[in-house]
CSV table of C-alpha atoms in Angstrom, one decimal:
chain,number,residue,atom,x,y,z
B,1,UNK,CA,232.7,81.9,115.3
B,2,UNK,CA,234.4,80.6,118.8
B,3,UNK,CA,234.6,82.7,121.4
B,4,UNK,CA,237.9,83.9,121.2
B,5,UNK,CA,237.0,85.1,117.3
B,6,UNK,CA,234.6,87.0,118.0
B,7,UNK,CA,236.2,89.2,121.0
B,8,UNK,CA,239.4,89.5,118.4
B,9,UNK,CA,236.8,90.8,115.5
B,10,UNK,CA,235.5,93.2,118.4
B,11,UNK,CA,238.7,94.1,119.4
B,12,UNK,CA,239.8,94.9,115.7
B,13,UNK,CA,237.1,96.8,114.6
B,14,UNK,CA,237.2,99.3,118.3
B,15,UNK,CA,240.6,100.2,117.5
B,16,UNK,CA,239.6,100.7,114.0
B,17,UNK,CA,236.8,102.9,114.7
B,18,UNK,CA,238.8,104.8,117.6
B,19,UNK,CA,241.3,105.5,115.2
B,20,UNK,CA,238.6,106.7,112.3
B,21,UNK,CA,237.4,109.3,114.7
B,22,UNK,CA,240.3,110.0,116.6
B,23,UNK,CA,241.2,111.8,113.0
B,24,UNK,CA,237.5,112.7,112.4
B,25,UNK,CA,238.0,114.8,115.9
B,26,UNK,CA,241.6,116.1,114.9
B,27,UNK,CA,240.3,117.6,111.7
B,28,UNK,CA,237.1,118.8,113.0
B,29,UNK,CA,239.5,120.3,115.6
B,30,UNK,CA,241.7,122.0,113.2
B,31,UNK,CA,239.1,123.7,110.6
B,32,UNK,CA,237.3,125.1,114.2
B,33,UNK,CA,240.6,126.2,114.9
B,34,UNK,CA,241.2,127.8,111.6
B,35,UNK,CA,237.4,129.4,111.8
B,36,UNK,CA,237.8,130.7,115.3
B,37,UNK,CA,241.2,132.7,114.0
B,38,UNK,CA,239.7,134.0,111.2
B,39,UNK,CA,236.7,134.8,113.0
B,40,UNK,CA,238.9,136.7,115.4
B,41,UNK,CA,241.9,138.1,113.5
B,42,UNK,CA,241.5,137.2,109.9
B,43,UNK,CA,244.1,140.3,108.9
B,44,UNK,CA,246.6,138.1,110.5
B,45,UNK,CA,245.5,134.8,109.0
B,46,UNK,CA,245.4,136.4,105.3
B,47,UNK,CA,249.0,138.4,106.1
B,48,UNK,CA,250.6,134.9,106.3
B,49,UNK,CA,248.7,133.2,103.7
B,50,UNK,CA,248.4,135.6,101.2
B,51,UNK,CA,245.0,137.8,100.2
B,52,UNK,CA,242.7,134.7,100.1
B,53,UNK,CA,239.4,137.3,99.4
B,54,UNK,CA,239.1,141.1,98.8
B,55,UNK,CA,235.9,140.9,100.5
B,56,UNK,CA,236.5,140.8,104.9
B,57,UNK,CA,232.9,139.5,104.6
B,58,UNK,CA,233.5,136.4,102.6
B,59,UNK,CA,236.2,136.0,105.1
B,60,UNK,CA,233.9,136.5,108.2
B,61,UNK,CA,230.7,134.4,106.2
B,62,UNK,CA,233.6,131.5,105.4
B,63,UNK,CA,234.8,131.1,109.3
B,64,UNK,CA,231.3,131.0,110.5
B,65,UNK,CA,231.5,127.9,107.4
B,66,UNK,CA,234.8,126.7,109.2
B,67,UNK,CA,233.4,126.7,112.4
B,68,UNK,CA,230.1,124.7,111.8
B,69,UNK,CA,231.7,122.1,109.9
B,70,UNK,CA,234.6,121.7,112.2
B,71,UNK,CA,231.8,122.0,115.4
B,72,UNK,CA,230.2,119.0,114.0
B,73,UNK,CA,233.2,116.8,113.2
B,74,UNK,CA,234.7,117.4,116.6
B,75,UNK,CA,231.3,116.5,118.1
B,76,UNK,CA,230.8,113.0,115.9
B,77,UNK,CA,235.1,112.2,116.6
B,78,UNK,CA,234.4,112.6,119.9
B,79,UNK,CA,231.1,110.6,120.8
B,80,UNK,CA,232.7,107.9,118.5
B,81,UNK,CA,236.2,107.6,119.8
B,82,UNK,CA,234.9,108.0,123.4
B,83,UNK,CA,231.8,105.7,122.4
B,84,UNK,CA,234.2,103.1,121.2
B,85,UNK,CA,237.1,103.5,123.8
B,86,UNK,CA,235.0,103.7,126.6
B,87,UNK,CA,232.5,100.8,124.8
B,88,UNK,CA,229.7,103.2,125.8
B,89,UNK,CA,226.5,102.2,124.5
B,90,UNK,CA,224.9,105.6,125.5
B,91,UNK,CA,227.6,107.4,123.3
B,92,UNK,CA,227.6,105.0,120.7
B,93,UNK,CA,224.1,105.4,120.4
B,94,UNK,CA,224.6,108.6,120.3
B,95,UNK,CA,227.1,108.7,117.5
B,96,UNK,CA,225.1,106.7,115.1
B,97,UNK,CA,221.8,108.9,115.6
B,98,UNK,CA,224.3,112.3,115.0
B,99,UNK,CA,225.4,110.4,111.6
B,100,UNK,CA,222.1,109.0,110.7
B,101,UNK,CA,220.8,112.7,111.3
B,102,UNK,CA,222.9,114.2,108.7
B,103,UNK,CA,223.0,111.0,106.5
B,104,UNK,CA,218.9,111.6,106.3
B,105,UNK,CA,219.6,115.5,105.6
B,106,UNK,CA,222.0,115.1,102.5
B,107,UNK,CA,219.4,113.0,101.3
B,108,UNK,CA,217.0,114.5,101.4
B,109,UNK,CA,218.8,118.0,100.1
B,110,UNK,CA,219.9,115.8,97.3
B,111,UNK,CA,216.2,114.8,96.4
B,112,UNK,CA,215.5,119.1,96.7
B,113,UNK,CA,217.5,119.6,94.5
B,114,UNK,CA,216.7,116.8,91.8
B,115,UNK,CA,212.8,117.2,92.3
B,116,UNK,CA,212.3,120.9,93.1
B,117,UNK,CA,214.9,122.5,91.3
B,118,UNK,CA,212.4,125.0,89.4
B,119,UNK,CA,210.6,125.7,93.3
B,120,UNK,CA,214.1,126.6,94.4
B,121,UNK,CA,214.4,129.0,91.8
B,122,UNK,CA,211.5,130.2,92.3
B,123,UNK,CA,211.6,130.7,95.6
B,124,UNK,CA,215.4,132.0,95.1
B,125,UNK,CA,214.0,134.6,93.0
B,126,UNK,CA,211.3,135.6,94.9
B,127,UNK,CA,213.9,136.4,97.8
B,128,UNK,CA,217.2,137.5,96.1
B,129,UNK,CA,215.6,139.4,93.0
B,130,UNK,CA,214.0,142.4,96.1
B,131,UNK,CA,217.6,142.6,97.7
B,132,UNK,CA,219.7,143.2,94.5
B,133,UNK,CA,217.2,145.9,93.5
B,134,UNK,CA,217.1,147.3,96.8
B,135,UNK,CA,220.9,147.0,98.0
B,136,UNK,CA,223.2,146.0,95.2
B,137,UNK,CA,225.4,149.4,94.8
B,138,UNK,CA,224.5,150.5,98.1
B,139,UNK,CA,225.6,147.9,100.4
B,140,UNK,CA,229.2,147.4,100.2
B,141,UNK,CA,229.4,143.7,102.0
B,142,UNK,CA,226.4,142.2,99.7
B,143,UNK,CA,227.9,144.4,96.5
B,144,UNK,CA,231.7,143.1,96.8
B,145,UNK,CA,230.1,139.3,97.5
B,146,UNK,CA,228.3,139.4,94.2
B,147,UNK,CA,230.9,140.8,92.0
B,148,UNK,CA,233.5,137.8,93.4
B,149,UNK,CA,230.5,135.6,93.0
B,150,UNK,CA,229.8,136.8,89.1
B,151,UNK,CA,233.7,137.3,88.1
B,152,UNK,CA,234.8,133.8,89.4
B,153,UNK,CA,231.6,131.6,88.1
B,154,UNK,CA,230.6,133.8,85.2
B,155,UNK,CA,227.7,135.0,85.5
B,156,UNK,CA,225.3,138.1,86.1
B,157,UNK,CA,222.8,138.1,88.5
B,158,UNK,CA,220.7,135.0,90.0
B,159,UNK,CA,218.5,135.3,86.9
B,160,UNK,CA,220.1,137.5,84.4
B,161,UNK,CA,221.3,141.7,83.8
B,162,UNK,CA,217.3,142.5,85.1
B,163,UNK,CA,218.0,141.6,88.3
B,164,UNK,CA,220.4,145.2,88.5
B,165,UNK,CA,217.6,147.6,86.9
B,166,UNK,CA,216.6,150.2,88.8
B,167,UNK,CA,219.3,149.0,91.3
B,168,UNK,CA,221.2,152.0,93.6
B,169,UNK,CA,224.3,150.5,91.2
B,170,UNK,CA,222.4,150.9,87.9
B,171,UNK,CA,220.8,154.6,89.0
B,172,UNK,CA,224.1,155.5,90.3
B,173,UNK,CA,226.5,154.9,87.4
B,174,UNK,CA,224.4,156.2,84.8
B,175,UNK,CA,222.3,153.6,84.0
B,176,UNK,CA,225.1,150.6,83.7
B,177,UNK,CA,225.3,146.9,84.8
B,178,UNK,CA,227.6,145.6,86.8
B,179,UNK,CA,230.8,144.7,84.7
B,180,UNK,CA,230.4,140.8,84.5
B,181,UNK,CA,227.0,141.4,82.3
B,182,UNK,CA,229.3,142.9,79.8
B,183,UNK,CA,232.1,140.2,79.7
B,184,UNK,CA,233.9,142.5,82.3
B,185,UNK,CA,234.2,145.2,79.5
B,186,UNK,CA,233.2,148.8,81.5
B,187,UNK,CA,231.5,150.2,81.2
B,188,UNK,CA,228.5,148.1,80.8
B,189,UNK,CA,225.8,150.3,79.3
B,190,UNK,CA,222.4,148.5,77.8
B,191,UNK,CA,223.3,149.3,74.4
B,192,UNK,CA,226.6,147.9,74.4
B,193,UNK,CA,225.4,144.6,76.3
B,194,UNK,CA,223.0,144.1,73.8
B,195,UNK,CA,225.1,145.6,70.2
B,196,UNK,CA,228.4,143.6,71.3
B,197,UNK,CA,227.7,140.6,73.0
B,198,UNK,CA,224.4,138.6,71.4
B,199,UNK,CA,225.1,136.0,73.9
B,200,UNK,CA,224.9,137.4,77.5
B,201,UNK,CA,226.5,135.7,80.7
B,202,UNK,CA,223.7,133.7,81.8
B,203,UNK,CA,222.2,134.2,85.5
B,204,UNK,CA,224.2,132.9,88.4
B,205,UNK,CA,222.0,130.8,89.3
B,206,UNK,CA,221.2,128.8,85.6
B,207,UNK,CA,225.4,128.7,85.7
B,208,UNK,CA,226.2,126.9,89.0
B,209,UNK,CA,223.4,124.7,88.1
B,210,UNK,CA,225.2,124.0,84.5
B,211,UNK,CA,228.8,123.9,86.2
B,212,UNK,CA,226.9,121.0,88.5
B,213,UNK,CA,226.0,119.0,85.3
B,214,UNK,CA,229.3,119.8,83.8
B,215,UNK,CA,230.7,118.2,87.2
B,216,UNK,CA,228.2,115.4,87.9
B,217,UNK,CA,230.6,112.4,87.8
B,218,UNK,CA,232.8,113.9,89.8
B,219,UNK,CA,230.2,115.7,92.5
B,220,UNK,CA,228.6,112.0,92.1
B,221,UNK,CA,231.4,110.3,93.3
B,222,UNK,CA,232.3,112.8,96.0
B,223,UNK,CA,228.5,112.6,97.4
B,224,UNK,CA,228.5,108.5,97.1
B,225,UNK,CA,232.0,108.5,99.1
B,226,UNK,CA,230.6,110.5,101.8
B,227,UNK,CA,227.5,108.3,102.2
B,228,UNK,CA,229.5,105.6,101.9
B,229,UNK,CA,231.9,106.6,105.1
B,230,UNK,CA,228.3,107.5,107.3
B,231,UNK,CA,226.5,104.1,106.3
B,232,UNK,CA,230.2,102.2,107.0
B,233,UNK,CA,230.1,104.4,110.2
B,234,UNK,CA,227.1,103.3,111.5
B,235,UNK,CA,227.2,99.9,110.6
B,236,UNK,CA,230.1,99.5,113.1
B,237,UNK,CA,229.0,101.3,115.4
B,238,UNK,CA,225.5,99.8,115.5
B,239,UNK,CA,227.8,96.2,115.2
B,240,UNK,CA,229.8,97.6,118.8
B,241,UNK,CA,226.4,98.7,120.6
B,242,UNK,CA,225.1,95.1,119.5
B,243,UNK,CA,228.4,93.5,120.8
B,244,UNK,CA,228.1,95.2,124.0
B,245,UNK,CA,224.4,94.4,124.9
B,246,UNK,CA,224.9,90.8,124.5
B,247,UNK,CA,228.1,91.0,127.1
C-alpha cells in the first residue's frame, strides 16, 4: 500500500477505536454511576424503580458488582480512547495488557470450570456447607440471600435439604426446612418432604450447573462474542502501537 493508504487505514481505524471506547468509557461510566447511588442511597434508587430485591444486601452486594464492572470499563475506555487520540504508545500498551489480562482470566475460569468442576464443588462444599449449619436462620443478610437464591433458581441448598440440619433455622422452627425443599409448601417438615414429594428440588449448586447446560448455546455465544470484541481490541490496538513505532 502507497503512502497515502496506509496513513488513511490508520486514520480510519483511530477514529474507529476512539469511538469503540469512547462508549466502552460512557457505559463503564454509567453502571459506576448506578453502583455508587445504590451504594449510597439505594432506598431512593429502588423508590423510583420499583422494589428490585427484598433483601438491602443483594442490593449493597449488587453495587459493589456495578461498581467493579463499571471501574474496569471506564479504566479500559479511557486508556484506549486516550491511547488512540493521543496515539500514545505507553497507553496503548497499556490498553492491550489491561485486555489481554482479563482475556487470559476468562479463559482460564472457563477451563475451571470445564476441568475442575467436581474440585469446585468440593471445595464449595467444604466452605458453604459450615456457614449454612452455623448461620442460616440466624443471620438475617445470609438467610434472606439464600431463600431469593433457592425460590428464583429452584433449588435447596448448595448440595441438597442436609445442608439445613441442625441449622439455627431447622432447631428453631421445629425441626423444618426451609420452604423451597418442600416445593414452597410450609411448612416443610422431614416427613412431608419425603411422603409428598419423591423427587426433591435438587441442590443449588447441581441446578445452576444444569440451567448452564440447559443455556450452553446461548452462554456459548455470549462468551465467544466477548472474546471476540477483546482479541478484535487488541489486534488494533497492537496494529496502532506498530503504526506508531515505525513513524
Amino acid at each position: 500500500l502507497s503512502p497515502g493508504a496506509n496513513m488513511g487505514c490508520f486514520t480510519f481505524i483511530k477514529v474507529m477505536m476512539i469511538l469503540f471506547n469512547l462508549a466502552i468509557f460512557l457505559g463503564g461510566g454509567t453502571l459506576l454511576g448506578i453502583g455508587i447511588w445504590v451504594s449510597v442511597d439505594g432506598k431512593s434508587f429502588l423508590d423510583i424503580f420499583g422494589t428490585i430485591s427484598t433483601s438491602v444486601m443483594q442490593v449493597v452486594n449488587v453495587s459493589y458488582f456495578l461498581i467493579v464492572i463499571g471501574s474496569i470499563l471506564v479504566v479500559i475506555g479511557f486508556l484506549g480512547c486516550c491511547g488512540a487520540q493521543k496515539e500514545s504508545k505507553c497507553l496503548l500498551m497499556m490498553f492491550f495488557s489491561v485486555v489481554l489480562i482479563i482475556f487470559i482470566a476468562e479463559i482460564a475460569a472457563a477451563v475451571v470450570v470445564l476441568v475442575y468442576t467436581g474440585l469446585a464443588e468440593t471445595f464449595l462444599t467444604a466452605l458453604v456447607t459450615p456457614v449454612l449449619k452455623e448461620k442460616y436462620g440466624e443471620d438475617d443478610a445470609l438467610t434472606q440471600i439464600w431463600n431469593v437464591t433457592m425460590n428464583e433458581v429452584h433449588c435447596c441448598g448448595l448440595n441438597n435439604y442436609t445442608d439445613f440440619e441442625n441449622s439455627p433455622w431447622y432447631l428453631q422452627n421445629n425441626d423444618t426446612f426451609p420452604s423451597p425443599c418442600c416445593k414452597s409448601v410450609v411448612p416443610c417438615t422431614p416427613t412431608r418432604r419425603r411422603s409428598q414429594f419423591g423427587c426433591p428440588p435438587q441442590g443449588c449448586f447441581d441446578q445452576i450447573l444444569e440451567e448452564i447446560r440447559t443455556n450452553a448455546d446461548v452462554v456459548g455465544g455470549v462468551a465467544a462474542g466477548i472474546a471476540a470484541l477483546e482479541v478484535a481490541a487488541m489486534v488494533v490496538s497492537m496494529y496502532l502501537y506498530c503504526y506508531l513505532d515505525k513513524k
